[in-house]
PDB file of C-alpha atoms in Angstrom:
ATOM      1  CA  MET H   1     -10.644  10.478  24.013  1.00 56.00           C
ATOM      2  CA  ASP H   2      -7.701   8.300  24.953  1.00 76.00           C
ATOM      3  CA  CYS H   3      -4.514   7.371  22.426  1.00 79.00           C
ATOM      4  CA  LYS H   4      -6.431   4.111  21.244  1.00 80.00           C
ATOM      5  CA  GLU H   5      -9.794   5.776  20.695  1.00 83.00           C
ATOM      6  CA  LYS H   6      -8.389   8.356  18.494  1.00 81.00           C
ATOM      7  CA  LEU H   7      -6.856   6.172  16.358  1.00 83.00           C
ATOM      8  CA  MET H   8      -9.888   3.315  16.007  1.00 83.00           C
ATOM      9  CA  SER H   9     -11.796   6.937  15.219  1.00 84.00           C
ATOM     10  CA  TYR H  10      -9.345   7.573  12.306  1.00 82.00           C
ATOM     11  CA  LEU H  11      -9.879   4.181  11.361  1.00 82.00           C
ATOM     12  CA  ASN H  12     -13.119   4.265  11.501  1.00 81.00           C
ATOM     13  CA  ARG H  13     -12.833   7.739   9.048  1.00 80.00           C
ATOM     14  CA  MET H  14     -10.775   5.330   6.445  1.00 78.00           C
ATOM     15  CA  GLU H  15     -12.360   2.340   6.327  1.00 74.00           C
ATOM     16  CA  SER H  16     -15.654   4.402   5.023  1.00 73.00           C
ATOM     17  CA  MET H  17     -12.938   6.360   1.971  1.00 70.00           C
ATOM     18  CA  SER H  18     -11.136   3.210   0.876  1.00 67.00           C
ATOM     19  CA  ALA H  19     -13.052   2.388  -1.954  1.00 76.00           C
ATOM     20  CA  PRO H  20     -13.726   4.916  -4.724  1.00 84.00           C
ATOM     21  CA  LYS H  21     -17.300   6.031  -5.835  1.00 85.00           C
ATOM     22  CA  ASN H  22     -17.930   6.954  -9.118  1.00 86.00           C
ATOM     23  CA  GLY H  23     -16.522   9.522 -10.243  1.00 87.00           C
ATOM     24  CA  GLN H  24     -13.432   9.176  -7.523  1.00 90.00           C
ATOM     25  CA  VAL H  25     -10.074   8.721  -8.263  1.00 93.00           C
ATOM     26  CA  TYR H  26      -7.751   7.869  -5.495  1.00 91.00           C
ATOM     27  CA  HIS H  27      -4.065   8.560  -5.609  1.00 93.00           C
ATOM     28  CA  VAL H  28      -1.321   7.313  -3.216  1.00 90.00           C
ATOM     29  CA  ARG H  29       1.844   7.613  -3.580  1.00 93.00           C
ATOM     30  CA  TYR H  30       3.919   6.219  -0.682  1.00 93.00           C
ATOM     31  CA  SER H  31       8.251   4.704   0.027  1.00 94.00           C
ATOM     32  CA  MET H  32       7.774   0.953   1.762  1.00 93.00           C
ATOM     33  CA  GLU H  33      11.928   0.344   3.472  1.00 95.00           C
ATOM     34  CA  THR H  34      12.507  -2.744   4.664  1.00 95.00           C
ATOM     35  CA  LYS H  35      15.770  -4.029   6.760  1.00 95.00           C
ATOM     36  CA  PHE H  36      16.302  -7.164   7.242  1.00 94.00           C
ATOM     37  CA  SER H  37      17.874  -9.396   9.207  1.00 90.00           C
ATOM     38  CA  SER H  38      21.701 -10.141   9.510  1.00 86.00           C
ATOM     39  CA  ASN H  39      21.496 -13.245   9.157  1.00 84.00           C
ATOM     40  CA  SER H  40      18.820 -13.266   6.289  1.00 83.00           C
ATOM     41  CA  GLY H  41      21.558 -12.314   3.937  1.00 83.00           C
ATOM     42  CA  VAL H  42      19.287 -10.031   1.965  1.00 87.00           C
ATOM     43  CA  GLU H  43      20.530  -6.755   1.601  1.00 89.00           C
ATOM     44  CA  SER H  44      17.762  -2.987   2.771  1.00 90.00           C
ATOM     45  CA  LYS H  45      15.556  -2.044   0.515  1.00 92.00           C
ATOM     46  CA  THR H  46      13.687   0.740  -0.624  1.00 93.00           C
ATOM     47  CA  THR H  47      10.734   1.215  -2.760  1.00 93.00           C
ATOM     48  CA  ASP H  48       8.280   4.257  -4.093  1.00 94.00           C
ATOM     49  CA  THR H  49       4.801   3.345  -5.417  1.00 92.00           C
ATOM     50  CA  GLU H  50       1.946   5.695  -6.495  1.00 94.00           C
ATOM     51  CA  VAL H  51      -1.120   3.827  -6.943  1.00 91.00           C
ATOM     52  CA  PHE H  52      -4.509   5.639  -8.816  1.00 92.00           C
ATOM     53  CA  THR H  53      -7.613   3.810  -7.850  1.00 90.00           C
ATOM     54  CA  THR H  54     -11.624   4.253  -9.632  1.00 90.00           C
ATOM     55  CA  ALA H  55     -14.359   2.287  -8.741  1.00 87.00           C
ATOM     56  CA  ASN H  56     -12.990   0.375 -11.210  1.00 88.00           C
ATOM     57  CA  LYS H  57      -9.668   0.840 -12.544  1.00 92.00           C
ATOM     58  CA  ILE H  58      -5.806   1.107 -10.669  1.00 92.00           C
ATOM     59  CA  ALA H  59      -3.226   1.692 -11.962  1.00 94.00           C
ATOM     60  CA  VAL H  60       0.444   0.875  -9.977  1.00 92.00           C
ATOM     61  CA  TYR H  61       4.047   2.658 -10.450  1.00 93.00           C
ATOM     62  CA  ASP H  62       7.317   1.323  -8.722  1.00 92.00           C
ATOM     63  CA  SER H  63      10.422   0.744  -9.067  1.00 85.00           C
ATOM     64  CA  ASN H  64       9.894  -2.966  -9.657  1.00 89.00           C
ATOM     65  CA  MET H  65       7.582  -2.784 -12.163  1.00 93.00           C
ATOM     66  CA  SER H  66       3.785  -1.757 -13.871  1.00 94.00           C
ATOM     67  CA  VAL H  67       0.324  -2.516 -12.603  1.00 93.00           C
ATOM     68  CA  PHE H  68      -2.775  -0.863 -15.226  1.00 94.00           C
ATOM     69  CA  GLY H  69      -6.243  -2.928 -14.688  1.00 93.00           C
ATOM     70  CA  ASP H  70      -9.784  -2.576 -15.345  1.00 92.00           C
ATOM     71  CA  GLU H  71     -12.865  -5.091 -14.757  1.00 90.00           C
ATOM     72  CA  LYS H  72     -11.732  -6.569 -18.281  1.00 91.00           C
ATOM     73  CA  ASP H  73      -8.080  -6.674 -18.233  1.00 92.00           C
ATOM     74  CA  ILE H  74      -5.175  -6.731 -15.992  1.00 93.00           C
ATOM     75  CA  PHE H  75      -1.724  -5.976 -17.608  1.00 95.00           C
ATOM     76  CA  VAL H  76       1.559  -6.439 -14.950  1.00 95.00           C
ATOM     77  CA  VAL H  77       4.484  -4.523 -16.813  1.00 97.00           C
ATOM     78  CA  LEU H  78       8.263  -6.073 -15.481  1.00 97.00           C
ATOM     79  CA  PRO H  79      10.939  -3.111 -17.392  1.00 95.00           C
ATOM     80  CA  GLU H  80      13.783  -4.662 -16.251  1.00 94.00           C
ATOM     81  CA  HIS H  81      12.686  -8.460 -18.187  1.00 95.00           C
ATOM     82  CA  GLY H  82      10.571  -6.967 -21.256  1.00 96.00           C
ATOM     83  CA  LYS H  83       7.582  -8.433 -20.078  1.00 97.00           C
ATOM     84  CA  ILE H  84       4.294  -7.775 -20.077  1.00 97.00           C
ATOM     85  CA  TYR H  85       1.417 -10.291 -18.530  1.00 96.00           C
ATOM     86  CA  TRP H  86      -1.935  -9.959 -19.675  1.00 95.00           C
ATOM     87  CA  ASN H  87      -5.150 -11.807 -17.376  1.00 92.00           C
ATOM     88  CA  ASN H  88      -8.232 -11.339 -17.131  1.00 92.00           C
ATOM     89  CA  SER H  89      -9.272  -8.899 -14.447  1.00 88.00           C
ATOM     90  CA  ASP H  90      -9.688  -9.935 -11.317  1.00 79.00           C
ATOM     91  CA  PRO H  91     -11.849  -8.305  -8.779  1.00 72.00           C
ATOM     92  CA  ARG H  92      -9.840  -9.728  -5.668  1.00 71.00           C
ATOM     93  CA  ILE H  93      -6.761  -7.345  -7.538  1.00 68.00           C
ATOM     94  CA  PHE H  94      -8.369  -4.355  -6.858  1.00 65.00           C
ATOM     95  CA  ASN H  95      -8.328  -5.378  -2.599  1.00 63.00           C
ATOM     96  CA  ASP H  96      -4.971  -7.084  -2.840  1.00 61.00           C
ATOM     97  CA  ILE H  97      -3.061  -4.107  -4.734  1.00 59.00           C
ATOM     98  CA  ASN H  98      -4.743  -1.546  -2.086  1.00 61.00           C
ATOM     99  CA  THR H  99      -2.565  -1.926   0.376  1.00 61.00           C
ATOM    100  CA  TYR H 100      -3.327   1.326   2.859  1.00 64.00           C
ATOM    101  CA  ARG H 101      -7.102  -0.265   2.567  1.00 67.00           C
ATOM    102  CA  LYS H 102      -4.823  -3.206   4.005  1.00 68.00           C
ATOM    103  CA  PHE H 103      -2.990  -1.422   6.185  1.00 73.00           C
ATOM    104  CA  LEU H 104      -6.635  -0.816   8.073  1.00 74.00           C
ATOM    105  CA  GLU H 105      -7.396  -4.582   7.802  1.00 75.00           C
ATOM    106  CA  ILE H 106      -4.630  -4.869   9.786  1.00 79.00           C
ATOM    107  CA  GLN H 107      -4.254  -2.142  11.625  1.00 83.00           C
ATOM    108  CA  ARG H 108      -7.992  -3.111  13.809  1.00 82.00           C
ATOM    109  CA  THR H 109      -6.802  -6.082  14.097  1.00 85.00           C
ATOM    110  CA  LEU H 110      -3.796  -5.581  16.196  1.00 88.00           C
ATOM    111  CA  LEU H 111      -4.739  -2.503  17.758  1.00 87.00           C
ATOM    112  CA  ASP H 112      -8.351  -4.639  18.897  1.00 85.00           C
ATOM    113  CA  SER H 113      -5.151  -7.176  20.339  1.00 85.00           C
ATOM    114  CA  ALA H 114      -3.312  -3.967  21.549  1.00 90.00           C
ATOM    115  CA  GLU H 115      -1.227  -4.967  24.990  1.00 90.00           C
ATOM    116  CA  THR H 116      -0.488  -0.906  25.548  1.00 91.00           C
ATOM    117  CA  VAL H 117      -1.261   2.291  23.350  1.00 91.00           C
ATOM    118  CA  ASP H 118       1.117   5.077  24.012  1.00 91.00           C
ATOM    119  CA  CYS H 119       1.130   8.292  22.825  1.00 90.00           C
ATOM    120  CA  VAL H 120       3.549  10.851  23.065  1.00 92.00           C
ATOM    121  CA  HIS H 121       2.672  14.580  21.679  1.00 90.00           C
ATOM    122  CA  LYS H 122       6.311  15.719  20.340  1.00 90.00           C
ATOM    123  CA  ASP H 123       7.445  19.367  19.359  1.00 90.00           C
ATOM    124  CA  ASN H 124       6.968  19.383  15.826  1.00 91.00           C
ATOM    125  CA  GLY H 125       3.210  18.762  16.388  1.00 90.00           C
ATOM    126  CA  LEU H 126       3.199  15.610  15.369  1.00 94.00           C
ATOM    127  CA  THR H 127       2.002  12.914  17.351  1.00 92.00           C
ATOM    128  CA  LEU H 128       4.192   9.407  17.712  1.00 94.00           C
ATOM    129  CA  ILE H 129       1.415   6.357  18.895  1.00 93.00           C
ATOM    130  CA  THR H 130       3.540   2.817  19.953  1.00 94.00           C
ATOM    131  CA  VAL H 131       1.123   0.064  20.051  1.00 93.00           C
ATOM    132  CA  ILE H 132       2.470  -3.017  21.990  1.00 95.00           C
ATOM    133  CA  PRO H 133       0.674  -6.670  20.373  1.00 94.00           C
ATOM    134  CA  ASN H 134      -0.350  -9.020  23.209  1.00 93.00           C
ATOM    135  CA  ALA H 135       1.973 -11.942  22.907  1.00 93.00           C
ATOM    136  CA  ASP H 136      -1.107 -14.187  20.734  1.00 92.00           C
ATOM    137  CA  PHE H 137      -0.881 -11.305  18.033  1.00 92.00           C
ATOM    138  CA  ALA H 138       3.476 -11.539  18.181  1.00 92.00           C
ATOM    139  CA  LYS H 139       3.660 -15.015  17.886  1.00 93.00           C
ATOM    140  CA  ARG H 140       1.225 -15.454  14.894  1.00 92.00           C
ATOM    141  CA  THR H 141       3.247 -12.572  13.017  1.00 91.00           C
ATOM    142  CA  LYS H 142       6.092 -11.792  14.535  1.00 94.00           C
ATOM    143  CA  LEU H 143       5.496  -8.551  14.862  1.00 94.00           C
ATOM    144  CA  VAL H 144       6.647  -7.138  18.522  1.00 95.00           C
ATOM    145  CA  GLN H 145       6.230  -3.398  17.664  1.00 96.00           C
ATOM    146  CA  GLN H 146       4.538  -0.785  15.863  1.00 94.00           C
ATOM    147  CA  LYS H 147       5.337   2.875  16.128  1.00 95.00           C
ATOM    148  CA  ILE H 148       2.669   5.202  13.765  1.00 93.00           C
ATOM    149  CA  THR H 149       3.134   9.072  13.131  1.00 94.00           C
ATOM    150  CA  TYR H 150       0.723  10.772  13.085  1.00 91.00           C
ATOM    151  CA  ASP H 151      -0.619  15.182  12.067  1.00 91.00           C
ATOM    152  CA  PRO H 152      -2.860  16.118  14.048  1.00 88.00           C
ATOM    153  CA  LYS H 153      -3.431  19.263  12.213  1.00 89.00           C
ATOM    154  CA  LYS H 154      -3.824  17.253   8.720  1.00 88.00           C
ATOM    155  CA  ASP H 155      -5.741  14.223  10.531  1.00 85.00           C
ATOM    156  CA  LYS H 156      -3.452  11.881   8.592  1.00 87.00           C
ATOM    157  CA  ILE H 157      -0.784   9.328   9.124  1.00 89.00           C
ATOM    158  CA  VAL H 158       2.422  10.608   8.409  1.00 93.00           C
ATOM    159  CA  SER H 159       4.432   7.265   8.837  1.00 94.00           C
ATOM    160  CA  VAL H 160       4.120   3.786  10.057  1.00 92.00           C
ATOM    161  CA  GLU H 161       7.002   1.285  11.134  1.00 95.00           C
ATOM    162  CA  ASN H 162       6.417  -2.254  12.068  1.00 95.00           C
ATOM    163  CA  GLY H 163       9.718  -3.987  14.062  1.00 95.00           C
ATOM    164  CA  TYR H 164       9.921  -8.069  14.188  1.00 95.00           C
ATOM    165  CA  ASN H 165      11.034 -10.376  16.197  1.00 94.00           C
ATOM    166  CA  GLY H 166      14.169 -12.472  15.669  1.00 89.00           C
ATOM    167  CA  GLN H 167      12.455 -15.217  14.137  1.00 91.00           C
ATOM    168  CA  SER H 168      11.659 -13.027  10.913  1.00 92.00           C
ATOM    169  CA  LYS H 169      13.520 -12.084   8.530  1.00 93.00           C
ATOM    170  CA  ILE H 170      12.262  -9.050   8.439  1.00 94.00           C
ATOM    171  CA  LYS H 171      13.975  -6.594  11.728  1.00 94.00           C
ATOM    172  CA  LYS H 172      11.687  -3.536  10.327  1.00 96.00           C
ATOM    173  CA  GLN H 173       9.836  -2.597   8.017  1.00 95.00           C
ATOM    174  CA  ARG H 174       9.103   1.615   7.954  1.00 95.00           C
ATOM    175  CA  ILE H 175       6.033   2.724   5.173  1.00 92.00           C
ATOM    176  CA  THR H 176       5.482   6.769   4.539  1.00 95.00           C
ATOM    177  CA  TYR H 177       2.570   8.086   3.481  1.00 92.00           C
ATOM    178  CA  GLU H 178       3.723  11.399   1.319  1.00 93.00           C
ATOM    179  CA  LYS H 179       0.701  11.998  -0.690  1.00 91.00           C
ATOM    180  CA  MET H 180      -2.985  10.426   0.130  1.00 88.00           C
ATOM    181  CA  ASP H 181      -5.890  12.445  -1.807  1.00 90.00           C
ATOM    182  CA  PHE H 182      -9.320  11.397  -1.848  1.00 88.00           C
ATOM    183  CA  ASP H 183     -10.698  13.607  -4.273  1.00 90.00           C
ATOM    184  CA  SER H 184      -8.023  13.555  -7.396  1.00 93.00           C
ATOM    185  CA  PRO H 185      -7.738  15.636 -10.565  1.00 94.00           C
ATOM    186  CA  LYS H 186      -6.238  12.701 -12.467  1.00 92.00           C
ATOM    187  CA  GLU H 187      -7.605  10.560 -14.796  1.00 90.00           C
ATOM    188  CA  ILE H 188      -7.101   7.252 -15.005  1.00 92.00           C
ATOM    189  CA  ILE H 189      -7.475   5.744 -18.610  1.00 91.00           C
ATOM    190  CA  SER H 190      -8.360   2.403 -19.468  1.00 92.00           C
ATOM    191  CA  PRO H 191      -5.545  -0.074 -18.789  1.00 94.00           C
ATOM    192  CA  VAL H 192      -5.234  -1.424 -23.367  1.00 94.00           C
ATOM    193  CA  ALA H 193      -5.020   2.152 -23.854  1.00 94.00           C
ATOM    194  CA  ALA H 194      -2.587   3.101 -21.239  1.00 94.00           C
ATOM    195  CA  LEU H 195      -0.205   0.564 -23.295  1.00 96.00           C
ATOM    196  CA  PHE H 196      -1.237   0.396 -26.219  1.00 95.00           C
ATOM    197  CA  LYS H 197      -1.733   2.798 -29.425  1.00 93.00           C
ATOM    198  CA  GLY H 198      -3.811   1.156 -31.888  1.00 90.00           C
ATOM    199  CA  HIS H 199      -2.838  -2.258 -32.209  1.00 89.00           C
ATOM    200  CA  GLN H 200       0.505  -1.407 -31.161  1.00 93.00           C
ATOM    201  CA  LEU H 201       2.420  -0.701 -27.898  1.00 95.00           C
ATOM    202  CA  LYS H 202       3.630   2.522 -27.473  1.00 96.00           C
ATOM    203  CA  PRO H 203       7.189   3.579 -28.268  1.00 96.00           C
ATOM    204  CA  ALA H 204       7.726   3.270 -24.528  1.00 94.00           C
ATOM    205  CA  TYR H 205       7.271  -0.855 -24.206  1.00 95.00           C
ATOM    206  CA  LYS H 206       8.355  -0.923 -27.551  1.00 93.00           C
ATOM    207  CA  GLY H 207      10.810  -4.962 -27.953  1.00 95.00           C
ATOM    208  CA  PHE H 208       8.474  -5.886 -24.644  1.00 97.00           C
ATOM    209  CA  GLU H 209       7.173  -9.296 -25.141  1.00 96.00           C
ATOM    210  CA  ILE H 210       2.960 -10.162 -24.232  1.00 96.00           C
ATOM    211  CA  ILE H 211       2.470 -13.504 -22.327  1.00 96.00           C
ATOM    212  CA  ASP H 212      -0.488 -13.464 -22.661  1.00 93.00           C
ATOM    213  CA  ASN H 213      -2.670 -15.702 -20.078  1.00 92.00           C
ATOM    214  CA  ARG H 214      -5.966 -14.803 -20.649  1.00 89.00           C
ATOM    215  CA  LYS H 215      -8.766 -17.593 -20.199  1.00 81.00           C
ATOM    216  CA  ASN H 216     -11.346 -17.252 -22.882  1.00 65.00           C
TER     217      ASN H 216
END
């Protein structure tokens, strides 16, 4: 099995687990480092994100916001602004917020159109996979190179680093997966229970403004 086939095989296995079944909790924790081009005027930044998903609930925590959702409600909490946005649930939110599922979808498209896929086995036991997309893919996405660090012993992707061309505001973006547990013992409570005690906001959210965008 060559380098590309190994990666495709991994994607196939991960795609079969991209959505939790009833009773399962998925727990993913990752950091994203983004470096912008020098003429963009934007400073480099790193965000840490933790995502818990079940078949019908989701909880997301990162440096800037928290999201709590189920089949009825979605809450977006912005601590810096002291605001909580309350919306009707939308099934698409579970796909839009699932960054690992998005990665799998993009990865398959990239591999299908790759010009070259090379593997280098490092002394530390990890495998560095370098993917160069074809000209058409690079033109559409501005992505010119991808470096994937894969751990063959644990059969998981450790990190993904994307390099972009000069037309992109982003110069480089690196995602490091710190935890991927597809059978977590964690429990996710309902979004209402996460924020409210009775009819009042919990002390952690005292004084926050609630913007109710629900439609009856």
